[in-house]
Short mmCIF file of C-alpha atoms in Angstrom, two decimals:
data_model
loop_
_atom_site.label_atom_id
_atom_site.label_comp_id
_atom_site.label_asym_id
_atom_site.label_seq_id
_atom_site.Cartn_x
_atom_site.Cartn_y
_atom_site.Cartn_z
CA MET A 80 28.75 -75.26 -126.16
CA ASP A 81 30.32 -76.99 -123.14
CA GLU A 82 29.78 -75.77 -119.62
CA VAL A 83 31.32 -72.36 -119.11
CA LYS A 84 34.18 -72.37 -116.62
CA VAL A 85 35.55 -68.85 -117.08
CA TYR A 86 33.80 -65.55 -117.81
CA VAL A 87 36.03 -63.02 -119.58
CA GLY A 88 35.55 -59.27 -119.79
CA LEU A 89 37.32 -57.34 -122.53
CA ASP A 90 37.78 -53.58 -122.58
CA VAL A 91 38.36 -52.99 -126.29
CA HIS A 92 40.01 -49.94 -127.83
CA LYS A 93 41.38 -49.33 -131.30
CA GLU A 94 44.96 -50.10 -130.19
CA SER A 95 44.61 -52.23 -127.06
CA ILE A 96 42.43 -54.81 -125.30
CA ALA A 97 42.35 -55.16 -121.50
CA ILE A 98 41.50 -58.68 -120.29
CA ALA A 99 39.97 -59.82 -117.00
CA PHE A 100 38.30 -63.08 -116.02
CA ALA A 101 36.03 -64.48 -113.30
CA GLN A 102 35.80 -68.15 -112.38
CA ALA A 103 32.35 -69.68 -112.76
CA HIS A 104 30.38 -71.09 -109.80
CA THR A 105 32.36 -69.07 -107.27
CA ARG A 106 32.14 -65.71 -105.55
CA ASP A 107 35.82 -64.97 -105.92
CA GLU A 108 36.76 -61.54 -107.17
CA PRO A 109 37.68 -61.31 -110.87
CA HIS A 110 41.35 -61.26 -111.82
CA PHE A 111 43.07 -58.95 -114.26
CA VAL A 112 45.19 -60.72 -116.89
CA GLY A 113 46.77 -57.77 -118.64
CA THR A 114 46.58 -55.68 -121.78
CA THR A 115 47.37 -56.80 -125.31
CA ARG A 116 47.39 -54.95 -128.58
CA TYR A 117 44.27 -54.96 -130.76
CA SER A 118 44.95 -58.17 -132.63
CA VAL A 119 42.93 -61.38 -132.82
CA ILE A 120 46.13 -63.43 -132.77
CA SER A 121 47.48 -61.69 -129.66
CA LEU A 122 44.10 -61.94 -127.96
CA THR A 123 43.65 -65.65 -128.64
CA LYS A 124 47.15 -66.34 -127.32
CA ALA A 125 46.23 -64.63 -124.06
CA LEU A 126 42.88 -66.43 -123.88
CA ALA A 127 44.54 -69.81 -124.44
CA LYS A 128 46.04 -69.54 -120.95
CA LEU A 129 42.53 -69.34 -119.45
CA GLY A 130 41.10 -72.44 -121.08
CA ALA A 131 39.74 -73.93 -124.27
CA PRO A 132 37.45 -71.79 -126.44
CA SER A 133 34.42 -73.91 -125.48
CA GLU A 134 35.09 -73.23 -121.77
CA LEU A 135 35.20 -69.43 -122.09
CA SER A 136 32.40 -66.90 -122.38
CA LEU A 137 33.61 -63.51 -123.58
CA CYS A 138 32.00 -60.09 -123.68
CA TYR A 139 32.92 -56.51 -124.50
CA GLU A 140 31.03 -53.25 -124.83
CA ALA A 141 29.77 -52.05 -128.19
CA GLY A 142 31.87 -49.20 -129.55
CA PRO A 143 33.35 -47.58 -132.64
CA CYS A 144 35.41 -50.68 -133.50
CA GLY A 145 32.30 -52.46 -134.81
CA TYR A 146 31.67 -56.19 -134.93
CA GLY A 147 34.88 -57.40 -136.58
CA LEU A 148 36.35 -58.70 -133.32
CA VAL A 149 33.30 -60.68 -132.23
CA ARG A 150 32.96 -62.29 -135.66
CA ALA A 151 36.62 -63.27 -135.68
CA LEU A 152 36.33 -64.80 -132.20
CA GLN A 153 33.17 -66.70 -133.08
CA GLU A 154 34.88 -68.15 -136.14
CA ARG A 155 37.56 -69.53 -133.80
CA GLY A 156 34.99 -71.25 -131.59
CA TYR A 157 34.64 -68.67 -128.81
CA HIS A 158 31.29 -67.67 -127.36
CA CYS A 159 31.40 -63.88 -127.40
CA GLU A 160 28.73 -61.25 -126.81
CA VAL A 161 28.69 -57.53 -127.50
CA ILE A 162 27.20 -55.62 -124.57
CA ALA A 163 25.06 -52.47 -124.64
CA PRO A 164 27.15 -49.86 -122.76
CA SER A 165 24.05 -48.01 -121.54
CA ARG A 166 22.90 -51.14 -119.68
CA VAL A 167 26.13 -51.68 -117.72
CA ALA A 168 25.42 -50.90 -114.06
CA ARG A 169 27.99 -48.57 -112.55
CA GLN A 170 28.14 -47.25 -109.00
CA PRO A 171 27.41 -43.51 -108.78
CA ALA A 172 30.20 -43.05 -106.23
CA ASP A 173 32.81 -44.69 -108.47
CA ARG A 174 34.74 -41.75 -109.92
CA VAL A 175 37.80 -43.68 -111.12
CA LYS A 176 37.63 -45.19 -114.59
CA THR A 177 40.46 -47.23 -116.10
CA ASP A 178 40.73 -50.04 -118.63
CA ARG A 179 41.59 -52.45 -115.82
CA ARG A 180 38.49 -51.54 -113.79
CA ASP A 181 36.24 -51.69 -116.82
CA ALA A 182 37.45 -55.18 -117.74
CA LEU A 183 37.02 -56.40 -114.16
CA LEU A 184 33.53 -54.94 -114.01
CA LEU A 185 32.50 -56.65 -117.25
CA ALA A 186 33.84 -59.99 -116.05
CA ARG A 187 31.95 -59.69 -112.75
CA LEU A 188 28.64 -58.67 -114.31
CA HIS A 189 28.98 -61.22 -117.09
CA ARG A 190 29.32 -64.01 -114.53
CA ALA A 191 26.27 -62.66 -112.68
CA GLY A 192 24.22 -62.55 -115.88
CA GLU A 193 23.45 -58.84 -115.50
CA LEU A 194 24.56 -57.67 -118.94
CA THR A 195 22.36 -57.03 -121.96
CA ALA A 196 23.75 -58.23 -125.27
CA VAL A 197 23.05 -56.42 -128.53
CA VAL A 198 22.03 -58.20 -131.71
CA ILE A 199 24.98 -58.72 -134.04
CA PRO A 200 23.82 -58.12 -137.61
CA GLU A 201 24.78 -60.30 -140.53
CA PRO A 202 27.54 -58.75 -142.68
CA ALA A 203 25.10 -58.24 -145.58
CA ASP A 204 22.56 -56.59 -143.29
CA GLU A 205 25.23 -54.33 -141.81
CA ALA A 206 26.30 -53.29 -145.31
CA ILE A 207 22.74 -52.21 -146.15
CA ARG A 208 22.51 -50.36 -142.84
CA ASP A 209 25.74 -48.49 -143.63
CA LEU A 210 24.30 -47.49 -147.01
CA VAL A 211 21.07 -46.30 -145.36
CA ARG A 212 23.03 -44.17 -142.89
CA ALA A 213 25.17 -42.78 -145.70
CA ARG A 214 22.02 -41.59 -147.48
CA ASP A 215 20.75 -40.09 -144.22
CA ASP A 216 24.05 -38.22 -143.77
CA ALA A 217 23.89 -37.01 -147.36
CA ALA A 218 20.33 -35.74 -146.83
CA SER A 219 21.48 -33.87 -143.71
CA ASP A 220 24.33 -32.27 -145.65
CA GLN A 221 21.87 -31.33 -148.38
CA ARG A 222 19.61 -29.55 -145.87
CA ARG A 223 22.58 -27.64 -144.48
CA VAL A 224 23.84 -26.34 -147.84
CA LYS A 225 20.31 -25.36 -148.85
CA GLN A 226 19.91 -23.44 -145.62
CA ARG A 227 23.20 -21.62 -146.23
CA LEU A 228 22.03 -20.55 -149.69
CA LYS A 229 18.63 -19.39 -148.38
CA SER A 230 20.23 -17.44 -145.56
CA PHE A 231 22.69 -15.77 -147.92
CA LEU A 232 19.92 -14.68 -150.30
CA LEU A 233 17.73 -13.43 -147.45
CA ARG A 234 20.59 -11.41 -146.01
CA HIS A 235 21.02 -9.61 -149.33
CA GLY A 236 17.37 -9.00 -150.14
CA HIS A 237 16.77 -11.86 -152.60
CA ALA A 238 14.26 -13.92 -150.62
CA TYR A 239 12.04 -16.33 -152.57
CA THR A 240 8.46 -16.75 -151.34
CA GLY A 241 7.28 -19.62 -153.54
CA LYS A 242 8.02 -23.34 -153.45
CA ARG A 243 11.76 -23.80 -153.39
CA TRP A 244 14.05 -26.10 -155.36
CA GLY A 245 11.65 -26.61 -158.24
CA PRO A 246 11.92 -25.34 -161.85
CA LYS A 247 10.51 -21.92 -160.94
CA HIS A 248 12.97 -21.56 -158.10
CA GLU A 249 15.88 -22.51 -160.36
CA LEU A 250 14.72 -19.87 -162.86
CA PHE A 251 14.64 -17.32 -160.04
CA LEU A 252 18.19 -18.24 -158.96
CA SER A 253 19.48 -17.92 -162.50
CA LYS A 254 18.34 -14.28 -162.58
CA VAL A 255 19.89 -13.27 -159.25
CA LYS A 256 22.86 -10.91 -159.70
CA PHE A 257 25.28 -9.21 -157.32
CA GLU A 258 27.24 -6.07 -158.03
CA ASP A 259 30.24 -7.15 -156.01
CA PRO A 260 32.19 -10.00 -157.69
CA ALA A 261 33.07 -11.53 -154.32
CA GLN A 262 29.40 -11.95 -153.42
CA HIS A 263 28.65 -13.46 -156.81
CA ILE A 264 31.42 -16.02 -156.22
CA VAL A 265 29.87 -16.92 -152.86
CA PHE A 266 26.43 -17.25 -154.47
CA THR A 267 27.78 -19.52 -157.22
CA GLU A 268 29.65 -21.72 -154.78
CA TYR A 269 26.51 -22.17 -152.66
CA ARG A 270 24.47 -23.11 -155.75
CA LEU A 271 27.07 -25.65 -156.81
CA ALA A 272 27.14 -27.10 -153.30
CA VAL A 273 23.36 -27.58 -153.42
CA ARG A 274 23.58 -29.26 -156.82
CA PHE A 275 26.38 -31.62 -155.77
CA ALA A 276 24.56 -32.49 -152.53
CA THR A 277 21.34 -33.22 -154.43
CA GLU A 278 23.13 -35.44 -156.92
CA ARG A 279 24.81 -37.30 -154.07
CA VAL A 280 21.46 -38.03 -152.42
CA GLU A 281 20.01 -39.24 -155.72
CA ARG A 282 22.98 -41.56 -156.31
CA LEU A 283 22.63 -43.10 -152.86
CA VAL A 284 18.87 -43.57 -153.23
CA GLN A 285 19.42 -45.35 -156.53
CA ALA A 286 22.12 -47.49 -154.90
CA LEU A 287 19.65 -48.46 -152.17
CA HIS A 288 17.13 -49.60 -154.77
CA ASP A 289 19.79 -51.61 -156.59
CA GLN A 290 21.36 -53.23 -153.52
CA THR A 291 18.07 -54.19 -151.83
CA ALA A 292 16.38 -55.68 -154.91
CA SER A 293 17.35 -59.20 -153.81
CA TRP A 294 17.79 -58.53 -150.09
CA ARG A 295 16.21 -61.12 -147.80
CA TRP A 296 14.21 -58.46 -145.91
CA MET A 297 12.68 -56.92 -149.04
CA PRO A 298 9.27 -58.63 -148.51
CA VAL A 299 9.14 -57.10 -145.02
CA ILE A 300 9.96 -53.67 -146.43
CA LYS A 301 7.18 -53.91 -149.00
CA GLY A 302 4.78 -54.97 -146.26
CA LEU A 303 5.68 -52.00 -144.05
CA MET A 304 5.16 -49.68 -147.02
CA THR A 305 1.43 -50.45 -146.84
CA LEU A 306 1.32 -48.28 -143.71
CA ARG A 307 0.47 -44.64 -144.26
CA SER A 308 3.50 -42.29 -144.35
CA ILE A 309 5.96 -45.22 -144.50
CA ASP A 310 7.62 -45.03 -147.90
CA PHE A 311 10.57 -47.01 -149.24
CA ILE A 312 13.25 -45.05 -147.41
CA SER A 313 11.33 -45.08 -144.12
CA ALA A 314 10.60 -48.82 -144.27
CA LEU A 315 14.16 -49.57 -145.30
CA THR A 316 15.52 -47.52 -142.39
CA ILE A 317 13.28 -49.36 -139.91
CA VAL A 318 14.30 -52.81 -141.11
CA ALA A 319 17.99 -52.00 -141.60
CA GLU A 320 18.31 -50.51 -138.12
CA ILE A 321 16.22 -53.02 -136.16
CA GLY A 322 16.62 -56.22 -138.16
CA ASP A 323 14.19 -59.00 -137.30
CA LEU A 324 11.20 -57.28 -135.69
CA ARG A 325 10.01 -60.60 -134.28
CA ARG A 326 12.80 -60.60 -131.72
CA PHE A 327 10.64 -58.32 -129.57
CA PRO A 328 8.20 -60.53 -127.61
CA HIS A 329 5.61 -57.76 -127.26
CA PRO A 330 4.92 -54.39 -128.95
CA ARG A 331 5.72 -52.68 -125.64
CA ASP A 332 9.26 -54.04 -125.90
CA LEU A 333 9.71 -52.39 -129.29
CA MET A 334 8.25 -49.11 -127.96
CA SER A 335 10.70 -49.17 -125.07
CA TYR A 336 13.62 -50.06 -127.35
CA LEU A 337 12.89 -47.02 -129.53
CA GLY A 338 12.63 -44.68 -126.54
CA LEU A 339 9.00 -43.82 -127.27
CA VAL A 340 7.76 -44.48 -123.72
CA PRO A 341 7.58 -41.75 -121.05
CA SER A 342 10.26 -41.57 -118.39
CA GLU A 343 9.21 -42.08 -114.79
CA HIS A 344 10.60 -41.25 -111.37
CA SER A 345 8.22 -42.57 -108.73
CA SER A 346 8.79 -43.19 -105.06
CA GLY A 347 6.25 -44.14 -102.41
CA ASN A 348 2.97 -42.38 -103.07
CA SER A 349 4.61 -39.93 -105.47
CA THR A 350 4.34 -40.66 -109.21
CA ARG A 351 6.26 -38.49 -111.64
CA ARG A 352 6.31 -39.05 -115.38
CA GLY A 353 8.39 -36.99 -117.73
CA GLY A 354 9.17 -36.80 -121.42
CA LEU A 355 10.22 -39.62 -123.70
CA THR A 356 13.16 -41.70 -122.57
CA LYS A 357 14.75 -41.25 -126.03
CA THR A 358 16.84 -44.36 -125.59
CA GLY A 359 17.60 -46.92 -128.25
CA ASN A 360 17.77 -46.29 -131.97
CA THR A 361 17.52 -42.61 -132.85
CA HIS A 362 17.18 -43.19 -136.61
CA VAL A 363 13.97 -45.23 -136.33
CA ARG A 364 12.53 -42.97 -133.64
CA ARG A 365 12.96 -39.94 -135.89
CA ILE A 366 11.33 -41.76 -138.81
CA LEU A 367 8.28 -42.69 -136.73
CA ILE A 368 7.91 -39.21 -135.22
CA GLU A 369 7.95 -37.68 -138.71
CA ALA A 370 5.51 -40.30 -140.00
CA ALA A 371 3.10 -39.67 -137.11
CA TRP A 372 2.48 -36.10 -138.27
CA ASN A 373 0.71 -37.40 -141.42
CA TYR A 374 -2.05 -38.97 -139.33
CA ARG A 375 -3.47 -35.52 -138.56
CA LEU A 376 -5.39 -35.83 -141.83
CA PRO A 377 -8.51 -38.02 -142.33
CA ALA A 378 -7.99 -41.69 -143.13
CA ARG A 379 -7.83 -42.35 -146.86
CA ILE A 380 -5.90 -44.30 -149.48
CA GLY A 381 -4.26 -41.67 -151.63
CA GLU A 382 -2.49 -41.96 -154.97
CA SER A 383 0.89 -42.41 -153.30
CA LEU A 384 -0.33 -45.24 -151.03
CA GLN A 385 -2.41 -47.16 -153.57
CA PRO A 386 0.57 -48.53 -155.59
CA ARG A 387 2.20 -49.78 -152.37
CA LEU A 388 -0.87 -51.88 -151.56
CA GLU A 389 -0.85 -53.76 -154.86
CA GLY A 390 0.34 -57.35 -154.61
CA GLN A 391 0.19 -57.49 -150.81
CA PRO A 392 -1.81 -60.16 -148.93
CA GLN A 393 -5.23 -59.11 -147.71
CA ARG A 394 -4.29 -59.56 -144.04
CA ILE A 395 -1.43 -57.06 -144.45
CA ILE A 396 -3.73 -54.54 -146.10
CA ASP A 397 -6.26 -55.04 -143.31
CA ILE A 398 -3.63 -54.30 -140.65
CA ALA A 399 -2.54 -51.15 -142.50
CA TRP A 400 -6.11 -49.86 -142.84
CA LYS A 401 -6.90 -50.69 -139.20
CA ALA A 402 -3.78 -48.77 -138.16
CA GLN A 403 -4.75 -45.77 -140.26
CA LEU A 404 -8.30 -45.63 -138.89
CA ARG A 405 -7.15 -45.91 -135.29
CA LEU A 406 -4.22 -43.49 -135.50
CA CYS A 407 -6.10 -40.79 -137.42
CA HIS A 408 -8.96 -40.96 -134.90
CA ARG A 409 -6.55 -40.91 -131.97
CA PHE A 410 -4.65 -37.93 -133.38
CA ARG A 411 -7.84 -35.87 -133.64
CA ARG A 412 -8.99 -36.97 -130.18
CA LEU A 413 -5.71 -36.02 -128.50
CA ARG A 414 -5.61 -32.65 -130.22
CA ALA A 415 -9.21 -32.00 -129.22
CA ARG A 416 -8.19 -32.56 -125.61
CA GLY A 417 -5.68 -29.74 -125.97
CA LEU A 418 -2.57 -31.93 -125.98
CA HIS A 419 0.44 -30.27 -127.59
CA GLN A 420 1.07 -31.42 -131.14
CA ASN A 421 4.58 -32.65 -130.29
CA LYS A 422 3.23 -34.87 -127.52
CA THR A 423 0.46 -36.02 -129.83
CA CYS A 424 3.00 -37.04 -132.49
CA ALA A 425 4.98 -38.94 -129.85
CA ALA A 426 1.86 -40.84 -128.78
CA ILE A 427 0.95 -41.67 -132.39
CA ALA A 428 4.52 -42.78 -133.13
CA ARG A 429 4.40 -45.08 -130.10
CA GLU A 430 1.21 -46.76 -131.34
CA LEU A 431 2.57 -46.89 -134.90
CA SER A 432 5.55 -48.90 -133.64
CA GLY A 433 3.05 -51.30 -132.06
CA PHE A 434 1.36 -51.84 -135.43
CA ILE A 435 4.76 -52.42 -137.01
CA ARG A 436 5.44 -55.15 -134.45
CA THR A 437 1.96 -56.60 -135.08
CA TYR A 438 2.71 -56.74 -138.78
CA ALA A 439 5.95 -58.62 -138.12
CA GLN A 440 4.07 -61.11 -135.96
CA SER A 441 1.49 -61.67 -138.71
CA ARG A 442 4.30 -62.86 -141.01
CA ALA A 443 5.51 -65.45 -138.51
#
């Protein structure tokens, strides 16, 4: 790319794009160009008045419109970045927000180099990520409809005390009867909703297996599955959401990205640390928090983990076993100190993310 002469900030919405620019190598205030409709053709016509594509550096905040615009601009020779909205510095006293001001702010900060760009996934990787999130949404819907059915039965004195959703539970449901026809209709509709939701989850899980069979990140997924409590869905979620784990220079960077580090508000001699920052990717953070709970048990290679170790290099197996020994010991030690189990799980999840980054580095 040639030397950048103009930095352009775009405030993108589904129907319009506000454009502002700042001249490079100067301290002049940015200028507002105007607003155009959401169209690559209209946008490139407006950008042509500012200079050649090689002389412009564009940016806009990540939002619901996705990555279609940045890919279209890059195909036309523009250098364009998608910015993390949470990292855009805004003045606390600034209580006026307009498209014009947002575009001017982006242009100013882009020229100063104070913006943080997000990683733009490949179209194939984004498609897998969409499928992973669709399965996650389907699983959430399944939990909701199951809870509705359980609540309805409990309210009418038909509570089940055994293991739910197995053959015995289905036999129990088939024998439940209501005297009022209206209540029986409600009961039947809830049962059908549970069945449809379960079938939907199963279809999406099978689709994930089919679509990822030849995916370029499949070796990484199989490697992560050697870790305890990281099954296919968990490993797939981690890789689909984060992408190349090697883009984090240090494990601490991955921990911070996932929001697994404690917040802090220190000033002078006063040091105050709070709960987790909970920034970054919520999907992966939830997966790791749930996985951390399994390390409360002694270290062992069970029947569910043994098949996942077969065919993996010895160095990968060694990392997985080292992680299990350390995390199981640390879980017991933290609990023995009286630390709350939720805080213990957060600490274990933080260290587990470090081992995940170590594994990625071992493949480099």
